[in-house]
Amino acid sequence: MKDILTAPFVVEMVRTTSNMYAHGWDERNGGNISLLLEESSVKEYLDITAVKRTIPTGFEAPALEGKYFLVTGTGKYFKNVEVAPAVNLGIVRLINQGRDAELLWGYEDGGQFTSEFPAHMMSHMARLAVDPKNHVVMHCHPANLLAMTYVHTLDERAFTRTLWQMCTECIVVFPDGVNVLPWMLCGTNEIGEATAEKMNTARLVVWAQHGIYGAGKDLDETFGLIETAEKAAEIYMKIAHLPLVNTITDEQMHQLEGRFSVKAREGYLD
Ligand code: 2HA
Ligand code: ZN
């Protein structure tokens, strides 16, 4: 059996949490990540019959039964993951229609997965239905995206168009746009269901006055998605109070669609 701390999925998760902390997106215990793992790769590092604990999830996720996830722990600080991965991360397998999670590794101080586990698992179900290669759900609190939710309308088309107009690459990176939820109580099944519903049509879901969810095939891609949206929000917050002299026009956006073989979300360009 190989050392789990050398597993590419653990190494990559450690790198990602440290990088997100360095970006200022994950103050204190802010943010959480779940990464879908293949059973075959888990088996190289763990005895998958050795269940340490069974933890009730408080929801049902039948489509995820038998699936394995590497998940950040509740109350844990992203800045500490690199120092103690086995305390701050855990690997669980969902059983019993997703009502229970079997802990195979991690949460060594008796902890458990993020309080946002419902939003993560429901979002995985939604994204897997759209794209079977989707393996990552990531949540964090980037300052400019958050700031934008205080001063910009939360209308999804308008919010998306503003971000697209802030950097040329935005429409290429997230042609599906950004969906937005109004403020809701976090950590609940309700916000989980609402987030998953929004994940049917976009890989980015803003939680107003709270943060953002991103989904993607791997950690790098998902990080890059949030990074690009946050960069656009940063530009917006720099210019929103100034007279707007130039912008990226819809005609130019259509040129980008052609050049990069992407299709903007239906109805979002004139
Ligand atoms: O894990 O970010 O939304 C802390 C949070 C809750
Ligand atoms: Zn949060």
PDB file of C-alpha atoms and ligand atoms in Angstrom:
ATOM      1  CA  MET A   1       0.000   0.000   0.000  1.00  0.00           C
ATOM      2  CA  LYS A   2       1.387   3.396  -0.980  1.00  0.00           C
ATOM      3  CA  ASP A   3       1.620   6.364   1.411  1.00  0.00           C
ATOM      4  CA  ILE A   4      -1.592   8.395   1.100  1.00  0.00           C
ATOM      5  CA  LEU A   5       0.304  11.643   1.706  1.00  0.00           C
ATOM      6  CA  THR A   6       2.061  11.052  -1.628  1.00  0.00           C
ATOM      7  CA  ALA A   7      -1.214  10.454  -3.519  1.00  0.00           C
ATOM      8  CA  PRO A   8      -1.538  13.028  -6.325  1.00  0.00           C
ATOM      9  CA  PHE A   9      -5.085  13.867  -5.198  1.00  0.00           C
ATOM     10  CA  VAL A  10      -3.903  14.677  -1.640  1.00  0.00           C
ATOM     11  CA  VAL A  11      -0.826  16.590  -2.864  1.00  0.00           C
ATOM     12  CA  GLU A  12      -2.968  18.607  -5.271  1.00  0.00           C
ATOM     13  CA  MET A  13      -5.597  19.310  -2.589  1.00  0.00           C
ATOM     14  CA  VAL A  14      -2.905  20.553  -0.192  1.00  0.00           C
ATOM     15  CA  ARG A  15      -1.428  22.814  -2.898  1.00  0.00           C
ATOM     16  CA  THR A  16      -4.861  24.157  -3.781  1.00  0.00           C
ATOM     17  CA  THR A  17      -5.967  24.971  -0.227  1.00  0.00           C
ATOM     18  CA  SER A  18      -2.642  26.767   0.449  1.00  0.00           C
ATOM     19  CA  ASN A  19      -2.937  28.704  -2.791  1.00  0.00           C
ATOM     20  CA  MET A  20      -6.526  29.707  -2.057  1.00  0.00           C
ATOM     21  CA  TYR A  21      -5.496  30.861   1.414  1.00  0.00           C
ATOM     22  CA  ALA A  22      -2.640  32.866  -0.121  1.00  0.00           C
ATOM     23  CA  HIS A  23      -5.150  34.557  -2.432  1.00  0.00           C
ATOM     24  CA  GLY A  24      -7.150  35.707   0.590  1.00  0.00           C
ATOM     25  CA  TRP A  25     -10.188  33.735  -0.429  1.00  0.00           C
ATOM     26  CA  ASP A  26     -10.336  31.557   2.694  1.00  0.00           C
ATOM     27  CA  GLU A  27      -9.985  33.518   5.891  1.00  0.00           C
ATOM     28  CA  ARG A  28     -10.207  31.543   9.138  1.00  0.00           C
ATOM     29  CA  ASN A  29     -12.334  28.449   8.396  1.00  0.00           C
ATOM     30  CA  GLY A  30     -13.873  29.980   5.265  1.00  0.00           C
ATOM     31  CA  GLY A  31     -14.264  27.842   2.195  1.00  0.00           C
ATOM     32  CA  ASN A  32     -14.467  24.138   1.437  1.00  0.00           C
ATOM     33  CA  ILE A  33     -13.601  21.722  -1.369  1.00  0.00           C
ATOM     34  CA  SER A  34     -14.769  18.265  -2.371  1.00  0.00           C
ATOM     35  CA  LEU A  35     -12.973  16.131  -4.935  1.00  0.00           C
ATOM     36  CA  LEU A  36     -14.561  12.995  -6.420  1.00  0.00           C
ATOM     37  CA  LEU A  37     -12.053  10.123  -6.415  1.00  0.00           C
ATOM     38  CA  GLU A  38     -11.951   6.925  -8.448  1.00  0.00           C
ATOM     39  CA  GLU A  39     -12.189   3.766  -6.325  1.00  0.00           C
ATOM     40  CA  SER A  40      -9.227   2.314  -8.211  1.00  0.00           C
ATOM     41  CA  SER A  41      -6.960   5.181  -7.148  1.00  0.00           C
ATOM     42  CA  VAL A  42      -8.199   5.162  -3.549  1.00  0.00           C
ATOM     43  CA  LYS A  43      -7.383   1.427  -3.368  1.00  0.00           C
ATOM     44  CA  GLU A  44      -3.731   2.089  -4.133  1.00  0.00           C
ATOM     45  CA  TYR A  45      -3.446   3.975  -0.841  1.00  0.00           C
ATOM     46  CA  LEU A  46      -6.158   2.698   1.508  1.00  0.00           C
ATOM     47  CA  ASP A  47      -7.794  -0.551   2.556  1.00  0.00           C
ATOM     48  CA  ILE A  48     -11.299   0.370   1.433  1.00  0.00           C
ATOM     49  CA  THR A  49     -12.844  -2.233   3.748  1.00  0.00           C
ATOM     50  CA  ALA A  50     -11.369  -0.529   6.834  1.00  0.00           C
ATOM     51  CA  VAL A  51     -14.071   1.950   7.827  1.00  0.00           C
ATOM     52  CA  LYS A  52     -13.040   4.181  10.732  1.00  0.00           C
ATOM     53  CA  ARG A  53     -16.396   5.791  11.441  1.00  0.00           C
ATOM     54  CA  THR A  54     -19.802   6.199   9.826  1.00  0.00           C
ATOM     55  CA  ILE A  55     -21.142   9.759   9.761  1.00  0.00           C
ATOM     56  CA  PRO A  56     -24.786  10.607   8.916  1.00  0.00           C
ATOM     57  CA  THR A  57     -25.089  13.210   6.158  1.00  0.00           C
ATOM     58  CA  GLY A  58     -28.603  14.513   6.839  1.00  0.00           C
ATOM     59  CA  PHE A  59     -29.659  14.236   3.178  1.00  0.00           C
ATOM     60  CA  GLU A  60     -30.141  11.750   0.377  1.00  0.00           C
ATOM     61  CA  ALA A  61     -27.950  11.566  -2.714  1.00  0.00           C
ATOM     62  CA  PRO A  62     -28.797   8.236  -4.380  1.00  0.00           C
ATOM     63  CA  ALA A  63     -26.759   8.997  -7.513  1.00  0.00           C
ATOM     64  CA  LEU A  64     -23.623   9.281  -5.372  1.00  0.00           C
ATOM     65  CA  GLU A  65     -23.988   5.951  -3.541  1.00  0.00           C
ATOM     66  CA  GLY A  66     -20.630   4.141  -3.467  1.00  0.00           C
ATOM     67  CA  LYS A  67     -18.685   7.217  -4.554  1.00  0.00           C
ATOM     68  CA  TYR A  68     -15.526   8.425  -2.807  1.00  0.00           C
ATOM     69  CA  PHE A  69     -14.716  12.054  -1.976  1.00  0.00           C
ATOM     70  CA  LEU A  70     -11.747  13.873  -0.529  1.00  0.00           C
ATOM     71  CA  VAL A  71     -13.324  16.701   1.484  1.00  0.00           C
ATOM     72  CA  THR A  72     -12.058  19.570   3.655  1.00  0.00           C
ATOM     73  CA  GLY A  73     -13.116  19.369   7.303  1.00  0.00           C
ATOM     74  CA  THR A  74     -15.669  21.467   9.151  1.00  0.00           C
ATOM     75  CA  GLY A  75     -14.195  24.317  11.192  1.00  0.00           C
ATOM     76  CA  LYS A  76     -10.765  23.694   9.651  1.00  0.00           C
ATOM     77  CA  TYR A  77      -8.517  26.458   8.340  1.00  0.00           C
ATOM     78  CA  PHE A  78      -7.224  26.231   4.766  1.00  0.00           C
ATOM     79  CA  LYS A  79      -3.909  27.670   5.959  1.00  0.00           C
ATOM     80  CA  ASN A  80      -3.408  24.600   8.169  1.00  0.00           C
ATOM     81  CA  VAL A  81      -4.118  21.872   5.603  1.00  0.00           C
ATOM     82  CA  GLU A  82      -0.500  21.693   4.443  1.00  0.00           C
ATOM     83  CA  VAL A  83       0.729  21.328   8.025  1.00  0.00           C
ATOM     84  CA  ALA A  84      -1.676  18.520   8.977  1.00  0.00           C
ATOM     85  CA  PRO A  85      -3.524  17.023   6.010  1.00  0.00           C
ATOM     86  CA  ALA A  86      -4.833  14.033   7.984  1.00  0.00           C
ATOM     87  CA  VAL A  87      -6.544  16.308  10.524  1.00  0.00           C
ATOM     88  CA  ASN A  88      -7.947  18.878   8.103  1.00  0.00           C
ATOM     89  CA  LEU A  89      -9.014  16.573   5.256  1.00  0.00           C
ATOM     90  CA  GLY A  90     -10.942  13.317   5.069  1.00  0.00           C
ATOM     91  CA  ILE A  91     -11.803  10.632   2.531  1.00  0.00           C
ATOM     92  CA  VAL A  92     -15.367   9.355   2.724  1.00  0.00           C
ATOM     93  CA  ARG A  93     -17.502   6.879   0.783  1.00  0.00           C
ATOM     94  CA  LEU A  94     -21.226   7.542   0.539  1.00  0.00           C
ATOM     95  CA  ILE A  95     -23.485   4.600   1.339  1.00  0.00           C
ATOM     96  CA  ASN A  96     -27.138   3.974   2.124  1.00  0.00           C
ATOM     97  CA  GLN A  97     -28.459   6.243  -0.704  1.00  0.00           C
ATOM     98  CA  GLY A  98     -26.033   8.945   0.444  1.00  0.00           C
ATOM     99  CA  ARG A  99     -27.589   9.139   3.901  1.00  0.00           C
ATOM    100  CA  ASP A 100     -24.318   8.032   5.525  1.00  0.00           C
ATOM    101  CA  ALA A 101     -20.659   8.610   4.825  1.00  0.00           C
ATOM    102  CA  GLU A 102     -17.993   6.049   5.752  1.00  0.00           C
ATOM    103  CA  LEU A 103     -14.738   7.643   6.856  1.00  0.00           C
ATOM    104  CA  LEU A 104     -11.732   5.823   5.405  1.00  0.00           C
ATOM    105  CA  TRP A 105      -9.000   8.345   6.198  1.00  0.00           C
ATOM    106  CA  GLY A 106      -8.501  11.730   7.865  1.00  0.00           C
ATOM    107  CA  TYR A 107     -10.425  13.977  10.300  1.00  0.00           C
ATOM    108  CA  GLU A 108      -8.001  12.503  12.825  1.00  0.00           C
ATOM    109  CA  ASP A 109      -9.069  14.788  15.662  1.00  0.00           C
ATOM    110  CA  GLY A 110     -12.598  13.337  15.553  1.00  0.00           C
ATOM    111  CA  GLY A 111     -13.853  15.961  13.100  1.00  0.00           C
ATOM    112  CA  GLN A 112     -15.984  15.576  10.021  1.00  0.00           C
ATOM    113  CA  PHE A 113     -16.621  17.015   6.565  1.00  0.00           C
ATOM    114  CA  THR A 114     -17.493  20.660   5.876  1.00  0.00           C
ATOM    115  CA  SER A 115     -20.798  22.098   7.076  1.00  0.00           C
ATOM    116  CA  GLU A 116     -21.473  22.784   3.388  1.00  0.00           C
ATOM    117  CA  PHE A 117     -21.448  19.045   2.574  1.00  0.00           C
ATOM    118  CA  PRO A 118     -25.087  19.133   1.336  1.00  0.00           C
ATOM    119  CA  ALA A 119     -24.321  21.929  -1.164  1.00  0.00           C
ATOM    120  CA  HIS A 120     -21.231  20.042  -2.312  1.00  0.00           C
ATOM    121  CA  MET A 121     -22.862  16.651  -2.778  1.00  0.00           C
ATOM    122  CA  MET A 122     -26.017  18.046  -4.400  1.00  0.00           C
ATOM    123  CA  SER A 123     -23.830  20.134  -6.720  1.00  0.00           C
ATOM    124  CA  HIS A 124     -21.795  17.049  -7.650  1.00  0.00           C
ATOM    125  CA  MET A 125     -25.032  15.258  -8.556  1.00  0.00           C
ATOM    126  CA  ALA A 126     -26.122  18.188 -10.723  1.00  0.00           C
ATOM    127  CA  ARG A 127     -22.776  18.652 -12.482  1.00  0.00           C
ATOM    128  CA  LEU A 128     -22.200  14.904 -13.042  1.00  0.00           C
ATOM    129  CA  ALA A 129     -25.542  14.762 -14.835  1.00  0.00           C
ATOM    130  CA  VAL A 130     -24.325  17.517 -17.181  1.00  0.00           C
ATOM    131  CA  ASP A 131     -20.694  16.366 -17.449  1.00  0.00           C
ATOM    132  CA  PRO A 132     -19.485  12.972 -16.150  1.00  0.00           C
ATOM    133  CA  LYS A 133     -15.921  14.342 -16.005  1.00  0.00           C
ATOM    134  CA  ASN A 134     -16.847  16.893 -13.314  1.00  0.00           C
ATOM    135  CA  HIS A 135     -14.879  15.927 -10.194  1.00  0.00           C
ATOM    136  CA  VAL A 136     -14.578  19.137  -8.178  1.00  0.00           C
ATOM    137  CA  VAL A 137     -16.848  21.453  -6.217  1.00  0.00           C
ATOM    138  CA  MET A 138     -15.089  24.418  -4.598  1.00  0.00           C
ATOM    139  CA  HIS A 139     -16.405  27.174  -2.340  1.00  0.00           C
ATOM    140  CA  CYS A 140     -14.608  30.289  -1.110  1.00  0.00           C
ATOM    141  CA  HIS A 141     -15.013  33.973  -0.202  1.00  0.00           C
ATOM    142  CA  PRO A 142     -13.158  36.137  -2.771  1.00  0.00           C
ATOM    143  CA  ALA A 143     -13.401  39.789  -1.713  1.00  0.00           C
ATOM    144  CA  ASN A 144     -14.257  41.429  -5.031  1.00  0.00           C
ATOM    145  CA  LEU A 145     -17.014  39.009  -6.025  1.00  0.00           C
ATOM    146  CA  LEU A 146     -18.496  39.488  -2.583  1.00  0.00           C
ATOM    147  CA  ALA A 147     -18.172  43.264  -2.811  1.00  0.00           C
ATOM    148  CA  MET A 148     -19.902  43.198  -6.170  1.00  0.00           C
ATOM    149  CA  THR A 149     -22.988  41.559  -4.654  1.00  0.00           C
ATOM    150  CA  TYR A 150     -23.484  44.704  -2.530  1.00  0.00           C
ATOM    151  CA  VAL A 151     -23.444  47.202  -5.381  1.00  0.00           C
ATOM    152  CA  HIS A 152     -24.516  45.330  -8.535  1.00  0.00           C
ATOM    153  CA  THR A 153     -27.929  43.935  -9.414  1.00  0.00           C
ATOM    154  CA  LEU A 154     -28.128  40.180  -8.748  1.00  0.00           C
ATOM    155  CA  ASP A 155     -29.914  39.591 -12.059  1.00  0.00           C
ATOM    156  CA  GLU A 156     -27.915  36.695 -13.539  1.00  0.00           C
ATOM    157  CA  ARG A 157     -27.793  37.949 -17.095  1.00  0.00           C
ATOM    158  CA  ALA A 158     -26.709  41.434 -15.996  1.00  0.00           C
ATOM    159  CA  PHE A 159     -24.182  40.070 -13.479  1.00  0.00           C
ATOM    160  CA  THR A 160     -22.693  37.731 -16.089  1.00  0.00           C
ATOM    161  CA  ARG A 161     -22.519  40.414 -18.775  1.00  0.00           C
ATOM    162  CA  THR A 162     -20.739  42.802 -16.421  1.00  0.00           C
ATOM    163  CA  LEU A 163     -18.101  40.166 -15.626  1.00  0.00           C
ATOM    164  CA  TRP A 164     -17.690  39.265 -19.323  1.00  0.00           C
ATOM    165  CA  GLN A 165     -17.115  42.963 -20.089  1.00  0.00           C
ATOM    166  CA  MET A 166     -14.338  43.309 -17.498  1.00  0.00           C
ATOM    167  CA  CYS A 167     -11.691  41.034 -19.129  1.00  0.00           C
ATOM    168  CA  THR A 168     -11.528  39.702 -22.666  1.00  0.00           C
ATOM    169  CA  GLU A 169     -10.921  36.124 -21.527  1.00  0.00           C
ATOM    170  CA  CYS A 170     -14.023  35.896 -19.313  1.00  0.00           C
ATOM    171  CA  ILE A 171     -16.499  34.855 -21.990  1.00  0.00           C
ATOM    172  CA  VAL A 172     -13.993  32.241 -23.154  1.00  0.00           C
ATOM    173  CA  VAL A 173     -13.432  30.829 -19.651  1.00  0.00           C
ATOM    174  CA  PHE A 174     -17.059  30.864 -18.512  1.00  0.00           C
ATOM    175  CA  PRO A 175     -19.337  31.124 -21.564  1.00  0.00           C
ATOM    176  CA  ASP A 176     -22.055  29.454 -19.455  1.00  0.00           C
ATOM    177  CA  GLY A 177     -22.037  32.560 -17.246  1.00  0.00           C
ATOM    178  CA  VAL A 178     -22.504  32.993 -13.542  1.00  0.00           C
ATOM    179  CA  ASN A 179     -25.681  32.117 -11.661  1.00  0.00           C
ATOM    180  CA  VAL A 180     -26.579  33.990  -8.504  1.00  0.00           C
ATOM    181  CA  LEU A 181     -28.436  33.051  -5.342  1.00  0.00           C
ATOM    182  CA  PRO A 182     -29.818  35.749  -3.069  1.00  0.00           C
ATOM    183  CA  TRP A 183     -28.613  35.685   0.533  1.00  0.00           C
ATOM    184  CA  MET A 184     -29.670  32.419   2.138  1.00  0.00           C
ATOM    185  CA  LEU A 185     -28.743  30.671   5.375  1.00  0.00           C
ATOM    186  CA  CYS A 186     -25.585  28.647   4.707  1.00  0.00           C
ATOM    187  CA  GLY A 187     -24.887  25.074   5.803  1.00  0.00           C
ATOM    188  CA  THR A 188     -28.474  23.938   5.148  1.00  0.00           C
ATOM    189  CA  ASN A 189     -30.011  21.421   2.765  1.00  0.00           C
ATOM    190  CA  GLU A 190     -32.110  24.297   1.356  1.00  0.00           C
ATOM    191  CA  ILE A 191     -29.103  26.277   0.144  1.00  0.00           C
ATOM    192  CA  GLY A 192     -27.622  22.977  -1.065  1.00  0.00           C
ATOM    193  CA  GLU A 193     -30.674  22.261  -3.199  1.00  0.00           C
ATOM    194  CA  ALA A 194     -30.791  25.830  -4.496  1.00  0.00           C
ATOM    195  CA  THR A 195     -27.078  25.740  -5.390  1.00  0.00           C
ATOM    196  CA  ALA A 196     -27.424  22.415  -7.182  1.00  0.00           C
ATOM    197  CA  GLU A 197     -30.380  23.747  -9.157  1.00  0.00           C
ATOM    198  CA  LYS A 198     -28.217  26.682 -10.270  1.00  0.00           C
ATOM    199  CA  MET A 199     -25.406  24.249 -11.153  1.00  0.00           C
ATOM    200  CA  ASN A 200     -27.612  22.713 -13.865  1.00  0.00           C
ATOM    201  CA  THR A 201     -26.925  25.701 -16.106  1.00  0.00           C
ATOM    202  CA  ALA A 202     -23.560  27.158 -14.990  1.00  0.00           C
ATOM    203  CA  ARG A 203     -20.329  26.102 -13.293  1.00  0.00           C
ATOM    204  CA  LEU A 204     -20.179  29.241 -11.167  1.00  0.00           C
ATOM    205  CA  VAL A 205     -22.803  30.113  -8.561  1.00  0.00           C
ATOM    206  CA  VAL A 206     -22.442  33.287  -6.514  1.00  0.00           C
ATOM    207  CA  TRP A 207     -23.899  33.320  -3.027  1.00  0.00           C
ATOM    208  CA  ALA A 208     -24.769  36.981  -2.492  1.00  0.00           C
ATOM    209  CA  GLN A 209     -22.993  38.594   0.478  1.00  0.00           C
ATOM    210  CA  HIS A 210     -21.180  35.291   1.127  1.00  0.00           C
ATOM    211  CA  GLY A 211     -18.974  33.886  -1.635  1.00  0.00           C
ATOM    212  CA  ILE A 212     -18.914  31.674  -4.688  1.00  0.00           C
ATOM    213  CA  TYR A 213     -19.193  28.028  -5.749  1.00  0.00           C
ATOM    214  CA  GLY A 214     -17.251  26.675  -8.686  1.00  0.00           C
ATOM    215  CA  ALA A 215     -17.352  23.255 -10.342  1.00  0.00           C
ATOM    216  CA  GLY A 216     -14.953  21.668 -12.786  1.00  0.00           C
ATOM    217  CA  LYS A 217     -13.112  18.590 -13.943  1.00  0.00           C
ATOM    218  CA  ASP A 218     -10.076  19.070 -11.710  1.00  0.00           C
ATOM    219  CA  LEU A 219      -8.760  21.373  -8.986  1.00  0.00           C
ATOM    220  CA  ASP A 220      -6.687  23.490 -11.373  1.00  0.00           C
ATOM    221  CA  GLU A 221      -9.561  24.127 -13.754  1.00  0.00           C
ATOM    222  CA  THR A 222     -11.996  24.969 -10.962  1.00  0.00           C
ATOM    223  CA  PHE A 223      -9.492  27.248  -9.240  1.00  0.00           C
ATOM    224  CA  GLY A 224      -8.884  28.993 -12.583  1.00  0.00           C
ATOM    225  CA  LEU A 225     -12.595  29.479 -13.124  1.00  0.00           C
ATOM    226  CA  ILE A 226     -13.034  31.260  -9.778  1.00  0.00           C
ATOM    227  CA  GLU A 227      -9.749  33.129 -10.291  1.00  0.00           C
ATOM    228  CA  THR A 228     -10.968  34.526 -13.614  1.00  0.00           C
ATOM    229  CA  ALA A 229     -14.365  35.602 -12.259  1.00  0.00           C
ATOM    230  CA  GLU A 230     -12.707  37.184  -9.225  1.00  0.00           C
ATOM    231  CA  LYS A 231     -10.271  39.085 -11.467  1.00  0.00           C
ATOM    232  CA  ALA A 232     -13.209  40.444 -13.457  1.00  0.00           C
ATOM    233  CA  ALA A 233     -14.992  41.462 -10.244  1.00  0.00           C
ATOM    234  CA  GLU A 234     -11.804  43.220  -9.128  1.00  0.00           C
ATOM    235  CA  ILE A 235     -11.749  45.285 -12.321  1.00  0.00           C
ATOM    236  CA  TYR A 236     -15.431  46.065 -11.825  1.00  0.00           C
ATOM    237  CA  MET A 237     -14.840  47.295  -8.280  1.00  0.00           C
ATOM    238  CA  LYS A 238     -11.994  49.499  -9.553  1.00  0.00           C
ATOM    239  CA  ILE A 239     -14.101  51.162 -12.256  1.00  0.00           C
ATOM    240  CA  ALA A 240     -17.720  50.998 -11.071  1.00  0.00           C
ATOM    241  CA  HIS A 241     -17.574  54.491  -9.528  1.00  0.00           C
ATOM    242  CA  LEU A 242     -15.835  56.068 -12.557  1.00  0.00           C
ATOM    243  CA  PRO A 243     -17.343  57.251 -15.842  1.00  0.00           C
ATOM    244  CA  LEU A 244     -17.320  54.335 -18.293  1.00  0.00           C
ATOM    245  CA  VAL A 245     -15.681  55.401 -21.562  1.00  0.00           C
ATOM    246  CA  ASN A 246     -14.992  52.034 -23.243  1.00  0.00           C
ATOM    247  CA  THR A 247     -16.260  48.483 -22.969  1.00  0.00           C
ATOM    248  CA  ILE A 248     -16.137  45.133 -24.768  1.00  0.00           C
ATOM    249  CA  THR A 249     -19.106  45.258 -27.109  1.00  0.00           C
ATOM    250  CA  ASP A 250     -21.470  42.384 -27.881  1.00  0.00           C
ATOM    251  CA  GLU A 251     -20.145  42.424 -31.438  1.00  0.00           C
ATOM    252  CA  GLN A 252     -16.622  41.841 -30.032  1.00  0.00           C
ATOM    253  CA  MET A 253     -17.953  39.075 -27.773  1.00  0.00           C
ATOM    254  CA  HIS A 254     -19.347  37.366 -30.874  1.00  0.00           C
ATOM    255  CA  GLN A 255     -15.873  37.587 -32.431  1.00  0.00           C
ATOM    256  CA  LEU A 256     -14.456  35.862 -29.318  1.00  0.00           C
ATOM    257  CA  GLU A 257     -17.064  33.108 -29.626  1.00  0.00           C
ATOM    258  CA  GLY A 258     -15.866  32.415 -33.158  1.00  0.00           C
ATOM    259  CA  ARG A 259     -12.147  32.696 -32.427  1.00  0.00           C
ATOM    260  CA  PHE A 260     -12.254  30.379 -29.375  1.00  0.00           C
ATOM    261  CA  SER A 261     -15.080  28.062 -30.460  1.00  0.00           C
ATOM    262  CA  VAL A 262     -17.267  28.807 -27.467  1.00  0.00           C
ATOM    263  CA  LYS A 263     -20.975  29.552 -27.343  1.00  0.00           C
ATOM    264  CA  ALA A 264     -22.188  32.210 -24.957  1.00  0.00           C
ATOM    265  CA  ARG A 265     -25.175  31.308 -22.813  1.00  0.00           C
ATOM    266  CA  GLU A 266     -28.340  31.502 -24.885  1.00  0.00           C
ATOM    267  CA  GLY A 267     -29.872  34.975 -24.772  1.00  0.00           C
ATOM    268  CA  TYR A 268     -26.983  36.590 -22.887  1.00  0.00           C
ATOM    269  CA  LEU A 269     -25.546  38.479 -25.894  1.00  0.00           C
ATOM    270  CA  ASP A 270     -27.495  40.861 -28.105  1.00  0.00           C
TER     271      ASP A 270
HETATM  272  O1  2HA B   1     -16.741  26.432   5.835  1.00  0.00           O
HETATM  273  O2  2HA B   1     -17.335  28.863   4.088  1.00  0.00           O
HETATM  274  O3  2HA B   1     -19.946  28.568   4.031  1.00  0.00           O
HETATM  275  C1  2HA B   1     -17.027  27.745   6.119  1.00  0.00           C
HETATM  276  C2  2HA B   1     -17.852  28.315   5.033  1.00  0.00           C
HETATM  277  C3  2HA B   1     -19.289  28.143   5.156  1.00  0.00           C
HETATM  278 ZN    ZN B   2     -18.627  30.125   2.953  1.00  0.00          ZN
END
